[in-house]
């Protein structure tokens, strides 16, 4: 929902405590969203062709942007209820209103491209987000946006091989997402720029990172490009808690947990590692000590900054996130370090 319409609703005082679930569909973008976002989808002609690879990659981007769009539309409403602050003289509600509008425009842009090539666009799912206050909202916004940045960086990388004419639109989205993330970090007093590089994550990792927020069965039929993505058992950081920003002092060890019933039999009898993906570096592996049923302990590399993603794996040589994805046993888990 737009900032202006939230204010109109609040003005009418008819708003009950029941959260509204507004959702603006990409292909029917209202003028008010465009105004709020500061602009419309690109108005130039689409490229002459769209590869099958790119169709699948943009369908995943559609899925992820739908989630972000819902998060910021519903979160905007929540912020007006929770009471919001400001960063550097910018009001949080005004800022998130722009974020919500811009995510709607991103969804519309991707759906316009897919529709032009007669490819299936993705309906929004229903979502559950574990946030009940402004602090947790921005902490999860940082995590969700870091996932988006990682996934669109991967999209850009893939387009370089298949559809180079589209790299520019992907790159133009990444920089805007990064500005969003800078602000989220600053709400917690964190510097906006913790590291010189952002992360690329694989599409499969991004999908798995999004799934905990998607109400199972609520997405309708997904295209084959999505149903073919592997679903990994979750890897959780212990103790569980609300979505975190980075702690003041980075941890030297982390305990993770997995649901043993979802793991292959005997998985813990072989050497296990955590693969850490951070910035534009090769994967760092640390050995795992099994502490108990589904309880796994690992040292933390001391070179991680910003957001890192950790996955449980049975090997320690896959050099990059693409090859680690094919060797992922559980996860990934997002872990903010600074
Ligand atoms: C908004 O608030 C509702 C009710 O507290 C909560 O269930 C939902 O997850 C919140 N969503 C966001 C994005 O803040
Ligand atoms: C999409 O489908 C329409 C109607 O069948 C057709 O005219 C058009 O050429 C198709 N476009 C592409 C890019 O395949
Ligand atoms: C709009 O989005 C809602 C929620 O995802 C969906 O149920 C509905 O089918 C969509 N409508 C159109 C016209 O796409």
Coordinates of C-alpha atoms and ligand atoms in Angstrom, one line a residue:
X1 CA 0.0 0.0 0.0
X2 CA 1.2 3.4 -0.7
X3 CA 2.2 5.9 1.9
X4 CA -0.4 8.3 0.7
X5 CA -3.2 5.7 0.9
X6 CA -2.0 4.6 4.3
X7 CA -2.3 8.2 5.5
X8 CA -5.8 8.4 3.9
X9 CA -6.8 5.3 5.7
X10 CA -5.4 6.5 9.0
X11 CA -7.1 9.8 8.4
X12 CA -10.4 8.0 8.0
X13 CA -9.8 6.4 11.5
X14 CA -11.7 3.4 10.2
X15 CA -8.6 1.3 10.4
X16 CA -9.0 -1.5 12.9
X17 CA -6.1 -3.4 14.4
X18 CA -6.6 -6.1 11.8
X19 CA -3.7 -5.9 9.4
X20 CA -4.8 -5.2 5.8
X21 CA -3.2 -7.3 3.2
X22 CA -3.0 -4.9 0.3
X23 CA -1.3 -6.1 -2.7
X24 CA -0.6 -4.3 -5.9
X25 CA -0.1 -6.6 -8.8
X26 CA 2.8 -5.9 -11.1
X27 CA 1.0 -5.8 -14.4
X28 CA -1.7 -3.4 -13.2
X29 CA 0.6 -0.8 -11.7
X30 CA -1.4 2.2 -10.6
X31 CA -0.2 5.7 -11.4
X32 CA 0.1 6.4 -7.7
X33 CA 2.7 3.6 -7.4
X34 CA 4.7 5.1 -10.2
X35 CA 4.5 8.5 -8.5
X36 CA 5.6 7.1 -5.2
X37 CA 8.4 5.1 -6.7
X38 CA 9.7 8.1 -8.6
X39 CA 9.4 6.4 -12.0
X40 CA 7.8 3.8 -14.2
X41 CA 9.2 0.6 -15.8
X42 CA 11.7 1.3 -18.6
X43 CA 9.8 2.6 -21.6
X44 CA 12.2 1.5 -24.4
X45 CA 11.6 -1.5 -26.6
X46 CA 12.2 -4.9 -25.1
X47 CA 15.2 -6.9 -26.6
X48 CA 14.5 -8.8 -29.8
X49 CA 14.8 -12.1 -28.0
X50 CA 14.8 -13.6 -24.5
X51 CA 16.6 -16.9 -24.0
X52 CA 15.0 -19.8 -22.2
X53 CA 17.7 -19.5 -19.4
X54 CA 16.7 -15.8 -19.0
X55 CA 13.0 -16.7 -18.8
X56 CA 13.7 -19.1 -15.9
X57 CA 16.0 -16.6 -14.2
X58 CA 13.4 -13.7 -14.5
X59 CA 10.6 -16.0 -13.2
X60 CA 12.7 -16.6 -10.1
X61 CA 13.3 -12.8 -9.9
X62 CA 9.6 -12.3 -10.2
X63 CA 9.1 -14.7 -7.3
X64 CA 11.6 -12.9 -5.1
X65 CA 10.4 -9.4 -6.0
X66 CA 6.8 -10.4 -5.3
X67 CA 8.0 -11.3 -1.8
X68 CA 9.9 -8.0 -1.3
X69 CA 6.9 -6.1 -2.7
X70 CA 4.6 -7.7 -0.2
X71 CA 7.0 -7.2 2.6
X72 CA 7.3 -3.5 2.1
X73 CA 3.7 -2.9 1.3
X74 CA 2.5 -4.7 4.4
X75 CA 5.5 -3.4 6.5
X76 CA 4.7 0.2 5.5
X77 CA 1.3 -0.2 7.0
X78 CA 2.8 -1.8 10.1
X79 CA 5.3 1.0 10.5
X80 CA 2.5 3.5 10.7
X81 CA 1.0 1.5 13.6
X82 CA 4.3 0.8 15.4
X83 CA 5.6 4.3 15.3
X84 CA 8.6 4.9 13.2
X85 CA 11.7 7.1 13.5
X86 CA 14.0 8.8 11.1
X87 CA 17.5 8.4 9.7
X88 CA 19.5 11.5 8.8
X89 CA 16.3 13.6 8.7
X90 CA 14.5 11.1 6.4
X91 CA 11.3 9.8 7.9
X92 CA 11.1 6.0 8.0
X93 CA 7.6 5.9 6.7
X94 CA 8.4 8.2 3.8
X95 CA 11.4 6.0 3.0
X96 CA 9.6 2.7 3.2
X97 CA 6.8 4.2 1.1
X98 CA 9.3 4.8 -1.7
X99 CA 10.8 1.3 -1.2
X100 CA 7.3 -0.3 -1.5
X101 CA 6.6 1.7 -4.7
X102 CA 10.0 0.8 -6.2
X103 CA 9.5 -2.9 -5.5
X104 CA 6.1 -2.7 -7.3
X105 CA 7.8 -1.1 -10.3
X106 CA 10.5 -3.8 -10.3
X107 CA 7.7 -6.5 -10.2
X108 CA 5.9 -4.7 -13.1
X109 CA 9.1 -4.4 -15.1
X110 CA 9.9 -8.1 -14.8
X111 CA 6.3 -9.1 -15.6
X112 CA 6.1 -6.8 -18.6
X113 CA 9.3 -8.5 -20.0
X114 CA 8.0 -12.0 -19.4
X115 CA 4.6 -11.2 -20.8
X116 CA 6.1 -9.7 -23.9
X117 CA 7.7 -13.1 -24.6
X118 CA 4.5 -15.0 -23.7
X119 CA 6.2 -16.5 -20.6
X120 CA 4.3 -17.2 -17.4
X121 CA 4.5 -14.5 -14.8
X122 CA 4.2 -15.4 -11.1
X123 CA 1.3 -14.5 -8.9
X124 CA 2.2 -13.3 -5.5
X125 CA 2.0 -16.0 -2.8
X126 CA 0.8 -15.4 0.8
X127 CA 3.6 -14.8 3.3
X128 CA 4.4 -14.9 7.0
X129 CA 7.1 -12.6 8.3
X130 CA 8.4 -13.0 11.9
X131 CA 8.4 -9.3 12.7
X132 CA 6.3 -7.4 15.3
X133 CA 8.2 -4.1 15.8
X134 CA 10.2 -1.5 13.8
X135 CA 13.6 -2.9 14.8
X136 CA 12.9 -6.4 13.7
X137 CA 11.2 -5.1 10.5
X138 CA 14.4 -3.3 9.5
X139 CA 16.6 -6.3 10.5
X140 CA 14.6 -8.6 8.3
X141 CA 14.5 -6.0 5.5
X142 CA 18.3 -6.1 5.6
X143 CA 18.3 -9.8 5.3
X144 CA 15.6 -10.0 2.5
X145 CA 17.3 -7.2 0.6
X146 CA 20.7 -8.8 0.9
X147 CA 19.2 -12.0 -0.6
X148 CA 17.7 -9.9 -3.4
X149 CA 21.0 -8.2 -4.2
X150 CA 22.7 -11.6 -4.2
X151 CA 20.1 -13.1 -6.5
X152 CA 20.1 -10.2 -9.0
X153 CA 23.8 -10.1 -9.1
X154 CA 23.6 -13.7 -10.1
X155 CA 21.0 -12.9 -12.7
X156 CA 23.3 -10.2 -14.2
X157 CA 26.1 -12.7 -14.3
X158 CA 23.9 -15.2 -16.1
X159 CA 22.6 -12.6 -18.6
X160 CA 26.1 -11.8 -19.5
X161 CA 26.3 -15.2 -21.3
X162 CA 22.8 -15.4 -22.6
X163 CA 21.1 -12.0 -22.9
X164 CA 23.6 -9.2 -22.6
X165 CA 21.1 -6.5 -23.6
X166 CA 19.3 -7.0 -20.3
X167 CA 22.3 -6.6 -18.0
X168 CA 21.7 -2.9 -17.7
X169 CA 18.2 -3.3 -16.3
X170 CA 19.4 -5.9 -13.8
X171 CA 22.4 -3.7 -12.8
X172 CA 20.0 -0.7 -12.4
X173 CA 17.9 -2.7 -10.0
X174 CA 20.9 -3.9 -7.9
X175 CA 22.0 -0.3 -7.2
X176 CA 18.6 0.7 -6.0
X177 CA 18.3 -2.4 -3.8
X178 CA 21.7 -1.5 -2.3
X179 CA 20.5 2.0 -1.4
X180 CA 17.5 0.5 0.3
X181 CA 19.8 -1.8 2.3
X182 CA 22.1 1.1 3.3
X183 CA 19.2 2.8 4.9
X184 CA 18.0 -0.4 6.7
X185 CA 21.5 -0.8 8.2
X186 CA 21.6 2.9 9.3
X187 CA 18.3 2.5 11.3
X188 CA 20.4 0.2 13.6
X189 CA 23.4 2.6 13.7
X190 CA 25.4 0.4 11.3
X191 CA 27.6 2.0 8.6
X192 CA 25.8 1.7 5.2
X193 CA 28.9 0.2 3.5
X194 CA 30.4 -2.7 5.5
X195 CA 32.5 -4.2 2.7
X196 CA 33.8 -3.4 -0.7
X197 CA 31.8 -6.1 -2.5
X198 CA 28.3 -7.5 -2.2
X199 CA 27.6 -11.2 -2.5
X200 CA 26.4 -13.2 -5.5
X201 CA 24.2 -16.1 -4.4
X202 CA 22.8 -18.8 -6.6
X203 CA 19.1 -18.8 -7.7
X204 CA 18.6 -22.0 -5.8
X205 CA 20.0 -20.5 -2.6
X206 CA 17.8 -17.4 -3.0
X207 CA 14.8 -19.6 -3.5
X208 CA 15.6 -21.5 -0.4
X209 CA 16.2 -18.3 1.6
X210 CA 12.8 -17.0 0.5
X211 CA 10.8 -20.2 1.3
X212 CA 10.5 -19.8 5.1
X213 CA 8.4 -16.7 4.5
X214 CA 6.1 -18.3 2.0
X215 CA 3.0 -19.9 3.3
X216 CA 3.1 -23.4 1.8
X217 CA 0.7 -24.1 -1.0
X218 CA -0.2 -20.4 -1.4
X219 CA 1.6 -19.7 -4.6
X220 CA -0.6 -21.5 -7.1
X221 CA 1.1 -23.5 -9.9
X222 CA 4.7 -22.5 -10.3
X223 CA 6.4 -22.8 -13.7
X224 CA 8.9 -25.7 -14.3
X225 CA 11.8 -23.3 -13.9
X226 CA 10.8 -23.0 -10.3
X227 CA 9.6 -26.5 -9.5
X228 CA 12.9 -27.8 -10.7
X229 CA 14.8 -25.9 -8.0
X230 CA 16.1 -28.1 -5.2
X231 CA 14.7 -27.5 -1.7
X232 CA 17.2 -28.0 1.0
X233 CA 16.6 -28.8 4.7
X234 CA 16.8 -25.5 6.7
X235 CA 20.0 -24.7 8.6
X236 CA 19.2 -22.5 11.6
X237 CA 21.5 -20.5 13.9
X238 CA 21.1 -21.4 17.6
X239 CA 19.6 -19.8 19.7
X240 CA 16.7 -18.9 17.4
X241 CA 15.4 -15.4 17.9
X242 CA 14.0 -12.5 16.0
X243 CA 15.8 -11.5 12.8
X244 CA 19.2 -10.0 13.8
X245 CA 21.4 -7.2 12.8
X246 CA 25.1 -7.9 13.2
X247 CA 26.2 -8.2 16.8
X248 CA 28.6 -5.6 18.2
X249 CA 31.2 -8.3 18.6
X250 CA 31.3 -10.9 15.8
X251 CA 31.1 -14.5 17.1
X252 CA 34.1 -16.8 17.0
X253 CA 32.0 -20.0 16.9
X254 CA 28.3 -20.5 15.9
X255 CA 26.0 -23.4 16.7
X256 CA 23.7 -24.4 13.9
X257 CA 20.8 -26.8 14.0
X258 CA 19.2 -29.0 11.4
X259 CA 16.0 -31.1 11.6
X260 CA 17.5 -34.6 11.6
X261 CA 14.3 -36.1 10.1
X262 CA 15.0 -34.1 7.0
X263 CA 18.6 -35.2 6.6
X264 CA 19.9 -38.3 4.8
X265 CA 20.6 -41.2 7.2
X266 CA 24.1 -41.3 8.5
X267 CA 24.8 -37.7 7.3
X268 CA 26.7 -37.0 10.6
X269 CA 29.1 -39.9 10.4
X270 CA 31.1 -38.3 7.6
X271 CA 33.2 -35.1 7.8
X272 CA 31.0 -32.1 7.6
X273 CA 31.8 -28.4 6.9
X274 CA 30.2 -25.1 6.8
X275 CA 30.8 -23.3 3.5
X276 CA 30.8 -19.5 4.0
X277 CA 30.0 -17.2 1.1
X278 CA 31.0 -13.6 1.6
X279 CA 31.7 -10.7 -0.8
X280 CA 33.3 -11.8 -4.1
X281 CA 35.6 -14.4 -2.5
X282 CA 36.0 -18.1 -3.0
X283 CA 34.1 -20.1 -0.4
X284 CA 35.7 -20.5 3.0
X285 CA 35.2 -23.9 4.7
X286 CA 35.3 -24.5 8.4
X287 CA 35.0 -28.0 10.0
X288 CA 31.8 -28.9 11.8
X289 CA 31.7 -30.7 15.2
X290 CA 28.6 -32.6 15.9
X291 CA 27.5 -31.7 19.4
X292 CA 24.3 -33.7 19.6
X293 CA 21.3 -34.7 17.4
X294 CA 21.1 -32.1 14.7
X295 CA 23.3 -29.7 16.7
X296 CA 26.4 -28.6 14.8
X297 CA 29.2 -26.4 15.9
X298 CA 31.6 -24.5 13.7
X299 CA 34.3 -21.9 14.1
X300 CA 33.7 -18.7 12.2
X301 CA 36.3 -17.3 9.7
X302 CA 37.5 -14.0 11.1
X303 CA 37.5 -12.3 7.6
X304 CA 33.7 -12.0 7.1
X305 CA 32.1 -8.6 6.8
X306 CA 28.6 -7.4 6.0
X307 CA 26.2 -10.3 5.3
X308 CA 27.5 -13.9 4.9
X309 CA 25.6 -17.0 3.8
X310 CA 26.5 -20.3 5.4
X311 CA 25.6 -23.8 4.1
X312 CA 26.2 -27.3 5.5
X313 CA 28.1 -29.5 3.1
X314 CA 30.1 -32.7 3.1
X315 CA 33.1 -31.3 1.2
X316 CA 35.6 -28.4 1.4
X317 CA 36.7 -27.8 -2.2
X318 CA 33.8 -26.4 -4.2
X319 CA 35.2 -22.9 -4.9
X320 CA 32.2 -20.8 -5.6
X321 CA 28.5 -20.5 -4.6
X322 CA 27.4 -22.2 -7.9
X323 CA 29.4 -25.4 -7.2
X324 CA 28.6 -25.2 -3.4
X325 CA 24.9 -25.1 -4.3
X326 CA 25.2 -28.6 -5.9
X327 CA 26.9 -29.8 -2.7
X328 CA 24.5 -28.1 -0.2
X329 CA 23.2 -30.5 2.4
X330 CA 21.3 -27.9 4.5
X331 CA 20.8 -24.2 4.3
X332 CA 21.8 -21.6 3.5
X333 CA 21.5 -19.5 6.6
X334 CA 22.0 -15.7 6.4
X335 CA 24.5 -14.5 9.1
X336 CA 25.1 -10.8 9.5
X337 CA 28.7 -10.1 10.7
X338 CA 29.1 -6.3 10.5
Ligands
LIG1 C1 2.9 -6.7 9.9 O1 2.2 -6.9 11.1 C2 1.5 -8.2 11.2 C3 0.7 -8.2 12.5 O2 1.5 -7.9 13.5 C4 2.5 -9.3 11.1 O3 1.8 -10.5 11.1 C5 3.2 -9.2 9.8 O4 4.2 -10.2 9.7 C6 3.9 -7.8 9.7 N1 4.5 -7.8 8.4 C7 5.5 -6.9 8.1 C8 6.2 -7.0 6.8 O5 6.0 -6.1 8.9
LIG2 C1 3.1 -14.1 -28.1 O1 1.8 -14.6 -28.5 C2 1.1 -13.8 -29.4 C3 -0.3 -14.3 -29.6 O2 -0.2 -15.7 -29.8 C4 1.9 -13.8 -30.7 O3 1.3 -12.9 -31.7 C5 3.3 -13.2 -30.4 O4 4.1 -13.2 -31.6 C6 4.0 -14.0 -29.3 N1 5.2 -13.2 -29.0 C7 6.4 -13.8 -28.9 C8 7.5 -13.0 -28.5 O5 6.5 -15.0 -29.0
LIG3 C1 -3.3 -10.1 -8.0 O1 -2.6 -10.7 -6.9 C2 -3.4 -11.5 -6.1 C3 -2.6 -11.9 -4.9 O2 -1.5 -12.5 -5.3 C4 -3.9 -12.7 -6.9 O3 -4.7 -13.5 -6.1 C5 -4.7 -12.2 -8.1 O4 -5.0 -13.3 -8.9 C6 -3.9 -11.2 -8.9 N1 -4.7 -10.6 -9.9 C7 -4.4 -10.4 -11.1 C8 -5.4 -9.8 -12.0 O5 -3.2 -10.7 -11.5

